[in-house]
Amino acid sequence: MPEYKALTAESVDTLRQIVGMKNITTDQEKLQPYSHDEETDSHYHHLPEAVIFPENAEQVAAIVKLANRELFPVVPRGAGTGLACGAVPVYGGIVLSLEKMKKIIEVNTDSLYMIVEPGVRTEDVQKAAQSAGLFYAGDPCSGDSCFIGGNVATNAGGNRAVKYGTTRDQVYAIEVVNPTGDIVQLGGRIEKVSTGYSLEQLIIGSEGTLGIITKITLRLKPLPLYVVDLLAIFPDTDSAIGIVGKVLKAGIIPTCMEFMDNTTIRSVERFLQEKLPCSDQGHYIIIQVEGKDQDDLDDKSVLLDELCASNGALSVLVADSQKIWKARKSYTEAVRQESMIISKEDLVVPVDRISPMMRDIAILGTRYGMATRIVSHAGDGNIHLNILKGDLADDVWSKKLTAFQQELYPIVYQQGGKLSGEHGIGSKRLKLMQQVTAPAELAMMRAIKKALDPNLILNPGKIFDPE
């Protein structure tokens, strides 16, 4: 890494001139919340030297140009709901918080798009679309708190990816401040393009290392009018996960197919202090499906019931949608109540390899004597494996976790999987990323980073080491 320079009094004065006195802080107490994301292990926390709150793209560009001249790092930040330390200032410098750029600029009901700034909450994007009789398909579990800019920067997935894809599938275009401080318009409100490199897709998912997103044009869809949530309870993991392929093979494309193992269901019950349906029987598969009309929805529901029953389901219920999704989205908080320190693994494998992957995870958990809680976006192969530290001593936890991961990820890659399905790499998974990624692939990523960010000032210490 380059030798970054500490912020000088002159640099701070220049930053104040760019954004105004009210939009910068160097107060130690106020800096503390910006030293971490949702990661609770203080080992991963790092204080910035200042936090800046720009209000427009021109201010962002001026900040980045100053950083290149003065050689201090800039760490873009949304709501701080990430789980991989992607917005943590590993090398100090400034955190550039986009929380004041929170305008919904346009909702176009005729052409089905929305233009927003990055600091808009994802839930507010969804509500604005719904108020216009439309539908924004992105649905990360942290939607009530995360920002749409962070969703784009990490290519957030969520519950509806089975049918609608990840965040990149919801984006027409982005405005970006590049690592040298130019404001660039990428993508367009078009349905196909063969005009050079797809740079907007390169920026999406790059975790703030290749550009700072300052405006987003989102795709909207007609609001689904006929929707049902079904809850199928299975006696074992294999039969639960096995239903995924059978549903897809039957020609039904569900909106969501979510798995919760029984230990997780009981954990959520304790957190919510309320009984969940059939929690004493087995594992959950939550299936949400849409229909073109009520008859179509009924036909799909009947077929899903038959498919689940034939695959060993103990029961299939029409779920209380509010209750079941509250339970599913409470997973992170419920597990945190059990253990403040957790390793949140986010592996993804081909859908047909989820069952063997789950078996291997169970074997590793038993071998290392580590408590695990599992949910999965089963319809797209994404497994959220939380490994709980509990009462383990720090040195024992570190040793066991490292050994667990060193066995886990070779299996993931043998199954055709990847290290992260949606949470990203950040700084927390950087070493693992470099272990499991082919050298030629890493070399390509490093070449792109160095070409676009020659001074390596934009979100350093994330995804991979540049050299």
XYZ file of C-alpha atoms in Angstrom:
467
model
C 0.000 0.000 0.000
C 1.171 3.598 -0.536
C 2.292 5.786 2.332
C -0.893 7.713 3.072
C -0.584 11.142 4.647
C -2.457 12.221 7.742
C -4.988 15.004 7.348
C -3.398 18.368 7.921
C -5.104 21.427 9.400
C -4.956 22.938 5.917
C -6.674 19.891 4.405
C -9.437 20.063 7.011
C -9.913 23.764 6.279
C -10.173 23.009 2.547
C -12.736 20.265 3.238
C -14.764 22.761 5.290
C -14.695 25.142 2.355
C -15.964 22.382 0.044
C -18.866 21.097 2.167
C -19.455 23.814 4.786
C -18.796 23.885 8.520
C -21.849 21.764 9.413
C -20.852 18.916 7.085
C -17.548 17.845 8.597
C -16.561 16.506 11.986
C -13.268 15.585 13.601
C -14.733 15.136 17.086
C -13.551 11.786 18.465
C -16.897 10.877 19.996
C -18.754 11.626 16.761
C -16.206 9.661 14.734
C -16.786 6.477 16.724
C -19.981 5.285 14.943
C -18.126 5.558 11.625
C -15.326 3.218 12.749
C -17.390 0.109 12.016
C -20.395 -1.310 10.210
C -22.622 -4.072 11.666
C -19.544 -6.129 12.552
C -19.421 -6.282 16.357
C -15.868 -7.589 16.768
C -13.770 -4.534 17.692
C -10.739 -6.188 16.071
C -12.124 -4.972 12.739
C -12.905 -1.392 13.860
C -10.806 1.608 12.770
C -11.355 5.300 13.510
C -11.348 7.796 10.643
C -9.589 11.121 11.005
C -12.703 12.958 9.839
C -16.204 12.285 8.553
C -17.510 14.367 5.648
C -21.178 14.747 4.651
C -21.342 16.010 1.042
C -24.674 17.143 -0.362
C -24.046 16.763 -4.099
C -21.808 15.135 -6.680
C -19.748 18.291 -7.207
C -18.716 18.286 -3.550
C -17.842 14.581 -3.750
C -15.691 15.248 -6.828
C -13.870 18.123 -5.124
C -13.151 15.934 -2.082
C -11.736 13.134 -4.226
C -9.528 15.537 -6.165
C -8.186 16.934 -2.888
C -7.503 13.403 -1.636
C -5.448 12.666 -4.745
C -3.402 15.829 -4.246
C -2.887 15.282 -0.524
C -2.751 11.443 -0.660
C -5.241 10.609 2.074
C -7.726 7.720 1.722
C -11.450 8.213 1.106
C -13.918 5.572 2.334
C -17.463 5.880 0.938
C -20.243 4.932 3.361
C -23.976 4.436 3.136
C -26.048 3.463 6.165
C -23.316 1.299 7.707
C -25.439 -1.858 7.613
C -22.795 -3.945 5.843
C -21.477 -7.177 7.317
C -18.007 -7.341 5.728
C -16.379 -4.115 7.008
C -16.624 -2.589 3.542
C -17.088 0.954 4.903
C -14.423 0.757 7.610
C -11.475 3.206 7.262
C -8.691 0.646 7.569
C -5.988 3.231 6.811
C -7.598 6.233 8.480
C -8.272 9.221 6.267
C -11.869 10.316 5.803
C -15.178 8.538 5.769
C -17.350 10.120 3.093
C -20.905 9.569 4.315
C -23.644 9.881 1.713
C -26.455 10.126 4.266
C -27.364 13.711 3.300
C -27.799 12.825 -0.376
C -31.278 11.385 0.141
C -33.567 12.833 -2.518
C -35.994 10.813 -4.607
C -35.602 12.924 -7.724
C -38.207 11.376 -10.011
C -40.718 8.533 -10.145
C -41.846 8.064 -13.734
C -45.034 6.003 -13.882
C -45.263 5.992 -17.670
C -41.776 4.719 -18.441
C -41.306 2.717 -15.212
C -38.188 4.186 -13.666
C -37.064 6.102 -10.584
C -34.085 8.420 -10.134
C -32.652 8.613 -6.625
C -29.645 9.788 -4.684
C -27.601 7.121 -2.859
C -28.705 8.002 0.689
C -32.344 7.006 0.199
C -33.371 4.058 2.368
C -34.239 1.000 0.310
C -37.584 0.722 2.099
C -38.384 4.300 1.050
C -37.593 3.391 -2.563
C -40.041 0.489 -2.257
C -42.702 2.699 -0.657
C -42.313 5.428 -3.270
C -42.759 2.872 -6.034
C -45.769 1.317 -4.307
C -47.392 4.734 -3.790
C -47.186 5.201 -7.560
C -48.788 1.787 -8.141
C -45.428 0.276 -9.110
C -42.897 -2.167 -7.701
C -39.172 -1.992 -6.918
C -37.968 -5.597 -6.881
C -34.818 -5.251 -4.768
C -35.460 -6.587 -1.264
C -32.438 -7.057 1.039
C -33.366 -8.160 4.565
C -31.960 -4.889 5.934
C -34.223 -2.865 3.642
C -35.705 -0.867 6.498
C -32.284 0.595 7.328
C -29.851 0.164 4.411
C -29.343 2.780 1.673
C -29.939 2.162 -2.007
C -26.416 3.407 -2.789
C -24.953 0.709 -0.578
C -27.160 -1.859 -2.285
C -25.702 -0.842 -5.645
C -22.125 -0.655 -4.359
C -22.318 -4.218 -2.992
C -24.767 -5.633 -5.561
C -27.102 -6.583 -2.710
C -29.199 -9.695 -3.251
C -32.039 -10.390 -0.861
C -35.184 -12.430 -0.907
C -36.509 -11.795 -4.430
C -33.366 -12.634 -6.393
C -34.831 -15.968 -7.553
C -37.282 -14.208 -9.851
C -35.965 -10.678 -10.217
C -32.204 -10.972 -9.834
C -29.852 -8.929 -7.661
C -29.510 -5.150 -7.405
C -27.561 -4.863 -10.661
C -30.629 -6.226 -12.452
C -32.670 -3.308 -11.090
C -30.319 -0.555 -12.327
C -30.489 1.291 -15.633
C -27.759 3.857 -15.040
C -25.529 5.442 -12.426
C -23.735 8.714 -11.929
C -20.311 8.099 -10.412
C -17.420 10.147 -9.136
C -14.423 8.153 -10.317
C -11.233 7.703 -8.256
C -9.569 10.772 -9.801
C -12.552 13.049 -9.163
C -14.406 13.169 -12.479
C -18.210 12.945 -12.546
C -19.137 10.235 -15.046
C -22.516 9.053 -16.382
C -22.577 5.287 -16.950
C -25.260 3.048 -18.424
C -28.542 4.327 -19.790
C -32.283 3.816 -19.794
C -32.060 1.313 -22.624
C -32.775 -2.402 -22.886
C -29.649 -3.524 -24.731
C -26.239 -2.161 -25.598
C -23.053 -3.286 -27.367
C -21.059 -0.092 -27.059
C -17.731 -0.729 -25.389
C -17.226 -2.009 -21.887
C -20.199 -2.198 -19.524
C -18.662 0.159 -16.990
C -21.775 0.613 -14.878
C -21.780 -3.136 -14.240
C -18.106 -2.936 -13.255
C -18.864 -0.239 -10.678
C -21.907 -2.090 -9.315
C -20.607 -4.548 -6.737
C -17.122 -2.988 -6.555
C -17.703 -1.947 -2.918
C -16.667 1.668 -3.359
C -13.191 0.804 -4.619
C -13.704 2.035 -8.196
C -16.108 4.934 -7.783
C -18.538 6.776 -5.504
C -22.138 6.460 -6.675
C -23.986 9.788 -6.538
C -27.158 9.102 -8.533
C -29.019 5.960 -9.614
C -31.698 5.305 -12.216
C -33.703 2.273 -11.103
C -35.999 -0.040 -13.022
C -39.585 -0.293 -11.800
C -42.201 -2.925 -12.590
C -45.977 -3.174 -12.403
C -47.134 -3.913 -8.860
C -47.963 -7.624 -8.432
C -51.634 -7.879 -7.477
C -51.871 -11.590 -6.677
C -49.282 -12.853 -4.202
C -49.265 -15.626 -1.617
C -46.723 -16.818 0.944
C -46.638 -20.532 1.693
C -44.809 -22.118 4.603
C -43.677 -25.723 4.177
C -42.246 -27.631 7.150
C -39.812 -30.466 6.434
C -38.353 -33.057 8.818
C -34.774 -32.768 7.536
C -32.517 -30.466 5.564
C -32.278 -32.682 2.473
C -36.029 -32.843 1.913
C -36.387 -29.099 2.560
C -33.627 -28.053 0.167
C -34.611 -30.760 -2.315
C -37.910 -29.026 -3.026
C -36.129 -26.108 -4.699
C -35.136 -27.964 -7.856
C -38.505 -29.692 -8.105
C -40.369 -26.387 -7.990
C -38.175 -24.847 -10.678
C -38.417 -27.977 -12.831
C -42.215 -27.827 -12.571
C -42.132 -24.476 -14.351
C -42.951 -22.280 -11.357
C -40.629 -19.313 -10.872
C -41.219 -18.267 -7.270
C -40.441 -14.766 -6.070
C -38.735 -16.172 -2.959
C -37.626 -19.537 -1.619
C -36.143 -19.106 1.855
C -34.765 -21.815 4.150
C -34.491 -21.577 7.950
C -33.032 -24.452 9.948
C -34.759 -25.469 13.167
C -32.132 -24.096 15.534
C -32.503 -20.733 13.811
C -36.305 -20.876 14.047
C -36.049 -21.433 17.783
C -33.466 -18.652 18.101
C -35.851 -16.238 16.361
C -38.696 -17.392 18.636
C -36.634 -16.508 21.693
C -35.717 -13.128 20.240
C -39.290 -12.221 19.252
C -40.765 -13.869 22.354
C -43.540 -15.408 20.320
C -44.380 -18.863 19.014
C -43.740 -19.528 15.349
C -45.822 -22.034 13.347
C -44.796 -25.693 13.727
C -41.447 -24.727 15.257
C -41.341 -28.040 17.098
C -41.616 -30.049 13.866
C -38.733 -29.195 11.564
C -37.170 -26.812 9.072
C -38.867 -24.027 7.102
C -39.094 -23.354 3.414
C -40.914 -20.066 2.775
C -42.215 -19.832 -0.783
C -43.643 -16.636 -2.184
C -45.303 -16.863 -5.575
C -47.125 -14.385 -7.809
C -50.024 -15.041 -10.163
C -51.475 -13.172 -13.114
C -54.923 -13.550 -11.536
C -56.535 -15.341 -8.599
C -57.128 -18.556 -10.542
C -53.490 -18.670 -11.643
C -52.374 -18.055 -8.062
C -54.650 -20.808 -6.767
C -53.348 -23.262 -9.369
C -49.754 -22.526 -8.436
C -50.532 -22.879 -4.733
C -52.143 -26.287 -5.261
C -49.191 -27.494 -7.340
C -46.698 -26.228 -4.750
C -48.623 -28.023 -1.999
C -48.493 -31.266 -3.979
C -44.787 -30.900 -4.767
C -43.903 -30.228 -1.134
C -46.030 -33.121 0.127
C -44.444 -35.508 -2.365
C -41.016 -34.397 -1.145
C -41.802 -35.231 2.470
C -43.265 -32.013 3.868
C -44.940 -32.516 7.224
C -47.344 -29.672 6.490
C -47.867 -26.797 4.055
C -49.594 -23.664 5.323
C -50.740 -20.375 3.870
C -48.492 -18.159 5.968
C -49.308 -15.024 7.868
C -47.107 -12.915 5.580
C -46.314 -10.200 8.081
C -45.405 -12.678 10.809
C -43.330 -15.047 8.701
C -41.272 -12.313 7.028
C -40.739 -10.577 10.344
C -39.345 -13.878 11.615
C -37.090 -14.353 8.581
C -35.766 -10.790 8.689
C -35.097 -11.001 12.447
C -32.435 -13.650 11.893
C -29.422 -11.372 12.348
C -30.731 -9.712 15.513
C -31.799 -13.056 16.984
C -28.371 -14.608 16.505
C -26.648 -11.515 17.845
C -28.717 -11.860 21.008
C -27.163 -15.313 21.447
C -23.590 -14.173 20.787
C -22.233 -10.669 20.243
C -19.298 -12.057 18.266
C -20.306 -13.998 15.155
C -18.597 -14.992 11.948
C -21.174 -14.263 9.262
C -20.312 -16.499 6.308
C -22.109 -15.672 3.053
C -21.158 -18.502 0.719
C -22.994 -19.300 -2.497
C -23.095 -22.553 -4.472
C -25.088 -23.848 -7.456
C -28.658 -24.545 -6.388
C -28.263 -28.290 -6.912
C -25.248 -28.330 -4.544
C -26.948 -26.740 -1.515
C -27.849 -30.067 0.116
C -24.325 -31.562 0.050
C -22.958 -28.200 1.159
C -25.317 -28.187 4.146
C -24.158 -31.694 5.076
C -20.522 -30.617 4.948
C -21.289 -27.588 7.128
C -22.946 -29.844 9.713
C -19.901 -32.140 9.739
C -17.537 -29.202 10.258
C -19.703 -27.770 13.038
C -19.595 -31.071 14.886
C -15.864 -31.555 14.273
C -14.950 -28.174 15.707
C -17.664 -28.064 18.360
C -18.995 -24.737 17.069
C -22.604 -23.547 17.259
C -24.087 -22.557 13.900
C -27.304 -20.907 12.748
C -28.322 -21.146 9.093
C -30.729 -19.416 6.769
C -30.506 -19.581 2.998
C -31.842 -17.850 -0.056
C -32.370 -21.416 -1.194
C -33.739 -20.502 -4.596
C -30.418 -18.955 -5.649
C -27.927 -21.053 -3.650
C -26.889 -18.379 -1.136
C -26.225 -19.793 2.360
C -25.934 -17.484 5.372
C -23.936 -19.479 7.893
C -23.485 -17.756 11.240
C -20.821 -19.278 13.493
C -21.247 -18.220 17.121
C -18.325 -17.439 19.417
C -20.462 -17.740 22.546
C -18.320 -18.327 25.627
C -15.202 -19.440 23.776
C -11.995 -17.716 24.857
C -10.623 -15.316 22.245
C -7.611 -17.461 21.361
C -9.682 -20.655 21.125
C -12.302 -18.873 18.981
C -9.681 -17.507 16.607
C -7.950 -20.870 16.220
C -11.165 -22.849 15.711
C -12.704 -20.334 13.308
C -9.588 -20.220 11.145
C -9.454 -24.021 10.962
C -13.192 -24.184 10.188
C -12.857 -21.658 7.345
C -9.734 -23.340 5.945
C -11.755 -26.525 5.519
C -15.020 -24.861 4.515
C -13.979 -22.776 1.524
C -12.087 -25.404 -0.470
C -15.306 -27.443 -0.272
C -17.336 -24.418 -1.415
C -15.107 -23.981 -4.465
C -15.072 -27.718 -5.209
C -18.878 -27.476 -5.331
C -18.611 -24.672 -7.909
C -19.323 -21.933 -5.368
C -17.878 -18.601 -4.299
C -16.830 -16.884 -1.090
C -19.676 -14.342 -0.999
C -23.118 -14.318 -2.552
C -24.247 -10.837 -1.551
C -22.506 -9.370 1.517
C -19.275 -8.636 -0.336
C -15.634 -9.030 0.670
C -14.814 -5.747 2.397
C -11.769 -5.941 4.649
C -13.089 -8.829 6.727
C -12.813 -11.434 3.940
C -9.800 -9.973 2.143
C -7.364 -12.714 3.177
C -9.840 -15.457 2.324
C -10.497 -13.796 -1.034
C -6.807 -13.925 -1.889
C -6.555 -17.561 -0.808
C -9.460 -18.874 -2.858
C -9.283 -16.701 -5.996
C -7.243 -17.849 -8.987
C -4.029 -15.771 -9.402
C -4.904 -14.762 -12.974
C -8.338 -13.532 -11.869
C -6.815 -11.528 -9.015
C -4.261 -10.063 -11.425
C -7.060 -8.766 -13.656
C -8.824 -7.156 -10.694
C -5.592 -5.540 -9.513
C -4.868 -4.186 -12.988
C -8.322 -2.561 -13.142
C -7.916 -1.023 -9.670
C -4.492 0.433 -10.471
C -5.624 1.778 -13.830
C -8.687 3.565 -12.471
C -7.252 4.559 -9.069
C -3.529 5.204 -9.617
C -3.026 6.694 -6.136
C -5.079 3.929 -4.467
C -7.028 6.485 -2.435
C -10.523 5.061 -2.858
C -11.564 2.609 -0.115
C -8.152 0.958 0.324
C -7.814 -2.338 2.161
C -10.956 -3.825 0.639
C -11.543 -6.949 -1.509
C -7.814 -7.616 -2.167
C -4.384 -6.094 -1.636
C -3.430 -4.129 -4.767
C -0.027 -5.844 -4.944
